[in-house]
Amino acid sequence: MSDRRSFLKNLGFAGSLIAVPSTLLKANPFTKKQNIDLTGLTLRGRVQSQGAGVAGVCVTDGINITQTDKNGQYELSSNATAEFVYISVPAGYAFPAEKGIAAFYQPVPKGKSSFKADFNLDKLKTDDQHHHFVVWADPQMKSKKDCEILLKESVPDLQATIHALPGDALIHGIGCGDLVWDEFELFEDYRKAVELSGIPFYNVIGNHDMDNEARTDDGSANTFKKQFGPTYYSFNRGSIHYVVLDDVFFLGAAKKYIGYITENQMQWLEQDLSYVKPGSTIVLSLHIPTFTGSARRNGKDEEPGGMVANRQQLYKMLAPYKVHIMSGHTHFNDNWEEGDIMEHNHGTVCGAWWTGPICGDGTPSGYGVYEVNGTDIKWYYKSTGSPREKQLRIYKKGYLKTAPDEVSVNVWNYDSKWKVEWYEDGVLKGAMDRRVALDPWAVELYEGPLLPKKHKFVEPTLNDHMFFAKPAAGAKEIMVKATDRFGNVYTEIMKLS
């Protein structure tokens, strides 16, 4: 029986060869493949400040995390897949930066069994319990002309915002993704803009910062990493723990991606948060928003590339903390809040892709400005070229064709804690009616297949921050009074005749 089985086995093998295409038969079946190198690697070094070791600093290879000992020494078992060794800068220390780009990491060389990486920190002279940060979402330059606008308009505006603060104020920036628009040579212009701002910037990868020629998501951040280092990491300032994640998952074909946080990041984040006391405040930045009201407003299903698919798993991990999520991507402004989580989906630096002064929802091109006192965070939206007091825009009756008898108002950074009231000829008429609607100026600038000339795909987008009131026939003046959650009052007046 054994001889018969051997014969049949050989016959089956020969028979299978008959069906194999000739091109495969010519291939060398013994060609050595490029295997993943899992050789053990020991990372070690010291975190120090003016020669003294800094204890308790988290050090990571993006896989596991350890802490420095009382002498500032650390040792971390890793492997040859590690690309960086980096630290979570502790509170009380300046953010190391090179020409404005946060420099908290060192590339790990290939082919070594050990690598020594030391980190030097400078002690802050100012109490960092009080500090500021700005969020630049989607500079997204496609051409040198776009870069010129960024440098001539956006940068001076940010510089003015910074210079308005006290001289010893601590402030940093977060570049919230789509730093360029697929044109990687323009990273140089983004870096120049950051350098000119005069503050350190931490950066987030966006879908337009990815390598579209990559085979899978694993290689899609190669160019970004050469420019800005790791795509997920954390740092600390005062009582706030800052986290940056990469939630743009590349599907292996140009322009194809979904909002998704990989398991590698989840397990890393789980470790990172284990060093953060429950009840602490976390500022988490990523490019694609975890959630927005877009699907509800448009009566459509969620778009895979518009929100984070596995956000509920992220929310569970964040549940013990008070969390502010910073995001971009959408080119509209949208704030939502549930329990101890609030997401700020920012209007963009580039507005509607550098086609006009506003985003598709009517939000002016601009950025978020945040002030931190201990665990208390306050904020406002800074419109490029306008004073910080500019927080709403009032439109004459009938400007929006769907509301022919009403004045309309866009309060772009509105959230549920705002109050928007209107006065007619000096008499308080009460709260304005908030409805999902289009911004009438955005309709004028962007609606239809021929507008705008620069990028015809741009269209006005529905938003949750439009307000309406119907003035009496003989009314002469309308005043709108908007009060934000912090008690700041903003007013606009319009003459009706």
PDB file of C-alpha atoms in Angstrom, residues 25-193:
ATOM      1  CA  LEU A  25       7.379  27.275 -14.413  1.00  0.00           C
ATOM      2  CA  LYS A  26      10.164  29.597 -15.543  1.00  0.00           C
ATOM      3  CA  ALA A  27      10.253  31.348 -12.167  1.00  0.00           C
ATOM      4  CA  ASN A  28      12.809  30.277  -9.614  1.00  0.00           C
ATOM      5  CA  PRO A  29      10.734  28.790  -6.752  1.00  0.00           C
ATOM      6  CA  PHE A  30      13.710  29.080  -4.410  1.00  0.00           C
ATOM      7  CA  THR A  31      14.190  32.871  -4.710  1.00  0.00           C
ATOM      8  CA  LYS A  32      14.922  34.196  -1.239  1.00  0.00           C
ATOM      9  CA  LYS A  33      12.244  36.564   0.019  1.00  0.00           C
ATOM     10  CA  GLN A  34      12.899  39.702   2.052  1.00  0.00           C
ATOM     11  CA  ASN A  35      11.854  38.635   5.529  1.00  0.00           C
ATOM     12  CA  ILE A  36      10.833  40.971   8.338  1.00  0.00           C
ATOM     13  CA  ASP A  37      13.845  41.430  10.568  1.00  0.00           C
ATOM     14  CA  LEU A  38      12.869  40.658  14.135  1.00  0.00           C
ATOM     15  CA  THR A  39      16.391  40.683  15.489  1.00  0.00           C
ATOM     16  CA  GLY A  40      16.475  41.761  19.099  1.00  0.00           C
ATOM     17  CA  LEU A  41      17.460  45.370  19.769  1.00  0.00           C
ATOM     18  CA  THR A  42      18.232  47.017  23.073  1.00  0.00           C
ATOM     19  CA  LEU A  43      17.508  50.716  23.349  1.00  0.00           C
ATOM     20  CA  ARG A  44      19.151  52.542  26.196  1.00  0.00           C
ATOM     21  CA  GLY A  45      20.160  56.021  27.151  1.00  0.00           C
ATOM     22  CA  ARG A  46      19.593  58.903  29.520  1.00  0.00           C
ATOM     23  CA  VAL A  47      17.166  61.791  29.771  1.00  0.00           C
ATOM     24  CA  GLN A  48      18.895  64.705  31.446  1.00  0.00           C
ATOM     25  CA  SER A  49      18.672  68.424  32.100  1.00  0.00           C
ATOM     26  CA  GLN A  50      21.856  70.413  32.722  1.00  0.00           C
ATOM     27  CA  GLY A  51      23.695  67.188  33.510  1.00  0.00           C
ATOM     28  CA  ALA A  52      21.133  65.899  36.027  1.00  0.00           C
ATOM     29  CA  GLY A  53      19.027  62.869  35.209  1.00  0.00           C
ATOM     30  CA  VAL A  54      15.268  63.369  34.851  1.00  0.00           C
ATOM     31  CA  ALA A  55      13.289  60.561  36.501  1.00  0.00           C
ATOM     32  CA  GLY A  56       9.946  59.157  35.434  1.00  0.00           C
ATOM     33  CA  VAL A  57      10.086  60.177  31.759  1.00  0.00           C
ATOM     34  CA  CYS A  58       8.216  57.822  29.431  1.00  0.00           C
ATOM     35  CA  VAL A  59      10.389  56.452  26.626  1.00  0.00           C
ATOM     36  CA  THR A  60       9.009  54.383  23.754  1.00  0.00           C
ATOM     37  CA  ASP A  61       9.844  52.679  20.484  1.00  0.00           C
ATOM     38  CA  GLY A  62       6.228  53.020  19.365  1.00  0.00           C
ATOM     39  CA  ILE A  63       5.539  49.479  20.595  1.00  0.00           C
ATOM     40  CA  ASN A  64       6.292  49.422  24.300  1.00  0.00           C
ATOM     41  CA  ILE A  65       6.905  52.089  26.906  1.00  0.00           C
ATOM     42  CA  THR A  66       9.283  52.283  29.833  1.00  0.00           C
ATOM     43  CA  GLN A  67      10.227  55.043  32.274  1.00  0.00           C
ATOM     44  CA  THR A  68      13.551  56.517  33.251  1.00  0.00           C
ATOM     45  CA  ASP A  69      14.906  55.602  36.671  1.00  0.00           C
ATOM     46  CA  LYS A  70      15.953  58.030  39.395  1.00  0.00           C
ATOM     47  CA  ASN A  71      19.141  58.801  37.474  1.00  0.00           C
ATOM     48  CA  GLY A  72      17.321  59.433  34.200  1.00  0.00           C
ATOM     49  CA  GLN A  73      18.514  56.125  32.725  1.00  0.00           C
ATOM     50  CA  TYR A  74      16.291  53.863  30.638  1.00  0.00           C
ATOM     51  CA  GLU A  75      16.561  50.528  28.868  1.00  0.00           C
ATOM     52  CA  LEU A  76      13.950  49.113  26.513  1.00  0.00           C
ATOM     53  CA  SER A  77      13.916  45.732  24.782  1.00  0.00           C
ATOM     54  CA  SER A  78      12.890  46.217  21.172  1.00  0.00           C
ATOM     55  CA  ASN A  79      13.512  44.684  17.751  1.00  0.00           C
ATOM     56  CA  ALA A  80      14.756  45.723  14.329  1.00  0.00           C
ATOM     57  CA  THR A  81      11.307  46.899  13.188  1.00  0.00           C
ATOM     58  CA  ALA A  82      11.562  49.916  15.496  1.00  0.00           C
ATOM     59  CA  GLU A  83      11.939  53.163  13.539  1.00  0.00           C
ATOM     60  CA  PHE A  84      12.306  55.661  16.368  1.00  0.00           C
ATOM     61  CA  VAL A  85      13.037  55.925  20.040  1.00  0.00           C
ATOM     62  CA  TYR A  86      11.252  58.897  21.547  1.00  0.00           C
ATOM     63  CA  ILE A  87      10.147  60.510  24.758  1.00  0.00           C
ATOM     64  CA  SER A  88       6.965  61.975  26.143  1.00  0.00           C
ATOM     65  CA  VAL A  89       8.334  65.367  27.166  1.00  0.00           C
ATOM     66  CA  PRO A  90       7.437  65.813  30.845  1.00  0.00           C
ATOM     67  CA  ALA A  91       5.689  68.836  32.340  1.00  0.00           C
ATOM     68  CA  GLY A  92       8.009  71.600  33.475  1.00  0.00           C
ATOM     69  CA  TYR A  93      10.377  71.338  30.514  1.00  0.00           C
ATOM     70  CA  ALA A  94      10.660  73.187  27.208  1.00  0.00           C
ATOM     71  CA  PHE A  95       9.709  71.354  24.053  1.00  0.00           C
ATOM     72  CA  PRO A  96      12.898  70.523  22.128  1.00  0.00           C
ATOM     73  CA  ALA A  97      12.552  71.765  18.552  1.00  0.00           C
ATOM     74  CA  GLU A  98      14.573  72.286  15.402  1.00  0.00           C
ATOM     75  CA  LYS A  99      13.443  75.386  13.513  1.00  0.00           C
ATOM     76  CA  GLY A 100      10.043  75.050  15.118  1.00  0.00           C
ATOM     77  CA  ILE A 101       9.493  71.336  14.465  1.00  0.00           C
ATOM     78  CA  ALA A 102       9.215  69.322  17.687  1.00  0.00           C
ATOM     79  CA  ALA A 103      12.353  67.188  18.089  1.00  0.00           C
ATOM     80  CA  PHE A 104      11.439  64.611  20.715  1.00  0.00           C
ATOM     81  CA  TYR A 105      12.684  61.538  18.833  1.00  0.00           C
ATOM     82  CA  GLN A 106      15.773  59.889  17.341  1.00  0.00           C
ATOM     83  CA  PRO A 107      15.732  57.560  14.306  1.00  0.00           C
ATOM     84  CA  VAL A 108      16.902  54.040  15.106  1.00  0.00           C
ATOM     85  CA  PRO A 109      19.691  52.905  12.731  1.00  0.00           C
ATOM     86  CA  LYS A 110      19.347  49.535  11.036  1.00  0.00           C
ATOM     87  CA  GLY A 111      21.635  46.568  11.540  1.00  0.00           C
ATOM     88  CA  LYS A 112      22.516  47.155  15.187  1.00  0.00           C
ATOM     89  CA  SER A 113      21.807  45.015  18.235  1.00  0.00           C
ATOM     90  CA  SER A 114      21.821  48.054  20.520  1.00  0.00           C
ATOM     91  CA  PHE A 115      21.375  51.786  20.200  1.00  0.00           C
ATOM     92  CA  LYS A 116      22.114  54.519  22.704  1.00  0.00           C
ATOM     93  CA  ALA A 117      19.901  57.595  22.538  1.00  0.00           C
ATOM     94  CA  ASP A 118      20.245  60.400  25.064  1.00  0.00           C
ATOM     95  CA  PHE A 119      17.772  63.278  25.346  1.00  0.00           C
ATOM     96  CA  ASN A 120      18.532  66.713  26.765  1.00  0.00           C
ATOM     97  CA  LEU A 121      15.779  68.881  28.215  1.00  0.00           C
ATOM     98  CA  ASP A 122      15.728  72.488  29.352  1.00  0.00           C
ATOM     99  CA  LYS A 123      13.861  73.354  32.523  1.00  0.00           C
ATOM    100  CA  LEU A 124      11.170  75.984  31.994  1.00  0.00           C
ATOM    101  CA  LYS A 125      11.531  79.299  33.788  1.00  0.00           C
ATOM    102  CA  THR A 126       7.771  79.859  33.684  1.00  0.00           C
ATOM    103  CA  ASP A 127       5.037  77.860  35.429  1.00  0.00           C
ATOM    104  CA  ASP A 128       3.490  75.778  32.670  1.00  0.00           C
ATOM    105  CA  GLN A 129       0.178  75.327  34.468  1.00  0.00           C
ATOM    106  CA  HIS A 130      -0.762  78.398  32.429  1.00  0.00           C
ATOM    107  CA  HIS A 131      -0.065  78.004  28.737  1.00  0.00           C
ATOM    108  CA  HIS A 132      -1.593  78.325  25.286  1.00  0.00           C
ATOM    109  CA  PHE A 133      -1.712  76.308  22.093  1.00  0.00           C
ATOM    110  CA  VAL A 134      -3.028  76.838  18.594  1.00  0.00           C
ATOM    111  CA  VAL A 135      -4.444  74.281  16.165  1.00  0.00           C
ATOM    112  CA  TRP A 136      -3.628  74.743  12.488  1.00  0.00           C
ATOM    113  CA  ALA A 137      -5.861  72.353  10.548  1.00  0.00           C
ATOM    114  CA  ASP A 138      -5.291  71.711   6.841  1.00  0.00           C
ATOM    115  CA  PRO A 139      -2.855  74.262   5.458  1.00  0.00           C
ATOM    116  CA  GLN A 140      -3.082  71.923   2.455  1.00  0.00           C
ATOM    117  CA  MET A 141      -0.998  73.741  -0.144  1.00  0.00           C
ATOM    118  CA  LYS A 142      -1.118  72.416  -3.700  1.00  0.00           C
ATOM    119  CA  SER A 143       0.990  75.061  -5.405  1.00  0.00           C
ATOM    120  CA  LYS A 144       3.626  77.675  -4.701  1.00  0.00           C
ATOM    121  CA  LYS A 145       0.884  80.291  -4.960  1.00  0.00           C
ATOM    122  CA  ASP A 146      -0.947  78.601  -2.079  1.00  0.00           C
ATOM    123  CA  CYS A 147       2.304  78.701  -0.110  1.00  0.00           C
ATOM    124  CA  GLU A 148       2.672  82.410  -0.800  1.00  0.00           C
ATOM    125  CA  ILE A 149      -0.766  83.066   0.720  1.00  0.00           C
ATOM    126  CA  LEU A 150       0.136  80.952   3.748  1.00  0.00           C
ATOM    127  CA  LEU A 151       3.338  82.923   4.257  1.00  0.00           C
ATOM    128  CA  LYS A 152       1.889  86.370   3.531  1.00  0.00           C
ATOM    129  CA  GLU A 153      -1.454  86.070   5.325  1.00  0.00           C
ATOM    130  CA  SER A 154      -1.690  83.082   7.684  1.00  0.00           C
ATOM    131  CA  VAL A 155       1.769  83.362   9.226  1.00  0.00           C
ATOM    132  CA  PRO A 156       1.562  87.101  10.042  1.00  0.00           C
ATOM    133  CA  ASP A 157      -1.862  86.527  11.574  1.00  0.00           C
ATOM    134  CA  LEU A 158      -0.494  83.783  13.824  1.00  0.00           C
ATOM    135  CA  GLN A 159       2.514  85.922  14.700  1.00  0.00           C
ATOM    136  CA  ALA A 160       0.183  88.736  15.767  1.00  0.00           C
ATOM    137  CA  THR A 161      -1.840  86.338  17.931  1.00  0.00           C
ATOM    138  CA  ILE A 162       1.362  85.157  19.614  1.00  0.00           C
ATOM    139  CA  HIS A 163       2.735  88.666  20.099  1.00  0.00           C
ATOM    140  CA  ALA A 164      -0.517  89.747  21.768  1.00  0.00           C
ATOM    141  CA  LEU A 165       0.295  87.388  24.642  1.00  0.00           C
ATOM    142  CA  PRO A 166       2.576  88.391  27.531  1.00  0.00           C
ATOM    143  CA  GLY A 167       6.260  88.129  26.701  1.00  0.00           C
ATOM    144  CA  ASP A 168       6.860  85.067  28.883  1.00  0.00           C
ATOM    145  CA  ALA A 169       3.712  83.210  27.735  1.00  0.00           C
ATOM    146  CA  LEU A 170       4.150  79.556  26.854  1.00  0.00           C
ATOM    147  CA  ILE A 171       2.541  78.598  23.548  1.00  0.00           C
ATOM    148  CA  HIS A 172       2.900  75.724  21.128  1.00  0.00           C
ATOM    149  CA  GLY A 173       1.248  74.707  17.885  1.00  0.00           C
ATOM    150  CA  ILE A 174      -0.410  71.554  16.605  1.00  0.00           C
ATOM    151  CA  GLY A 175      -0.389  71.044  12.837  1.00  0.00           C
ATOM    152  CA  CYS A 176      -3.547  68.954  12.570  1.00  0.00           C
ATOM    153  CA  GLY A 177      -2.832  67.167   9.305  1.00  0.00           C
ATOM    154  CA  ASP A 178      -2.973  67.787   5.556  1.00  0.00           C
ATOM    155  CA  LEU A 179       0.059  69.972   6.004  1.00  0.00           C
ATOM    156  CA  VAL A 180       0.377  69.837   2.207  1.00  0.00           C
ATOM    157  CA  TRP A 181      -1.821  68.525  -0.608  1.00  0.00           C
ATOM    158  CA  ASP A 182       0.125  65.524  -1.921  1.00  0.00           C
ATOM    159  CA  GLU A 183       2.971  67.763  -3.171  1.00  0.00           C
ATOM    160  CA  PHE A 184       5.714  66.699  -0.794  1.00  0.00           C
ATOM    161  CA  GLU A 185       8.205  69.309  -1.998  1.00  0.00           C
ATOM    162  CA  LEU A 186       5.898  71.852  -0.327  1.00  0.00           C
ATOM    163  CA  PHE A 187       6.717  70.429   3.109  1.00  0.00           C
ATOM    164  CA  GLU A 188       9.645  72.853   2.906  1.00  0.00           C
ATOM    165  CA  ASP A 189       7.200  75.771   2.737  1.00  0.00           C
ATOM    166  CA  TYR A 190       5.161  74.412   5.632  1.00  0.00           C
ATOM    167  CA  ARG A 191       8.325  74.077   7.681  1.00  0.00           C
ATOM    168  CA  LYS A 192       9.272  77.646   6.796  1.00  0.00           C
ATOM    169  CA  ALA A 193       5.851  78.842   7.975  1.00  0.00           C
TER     170      ALA A 193
END
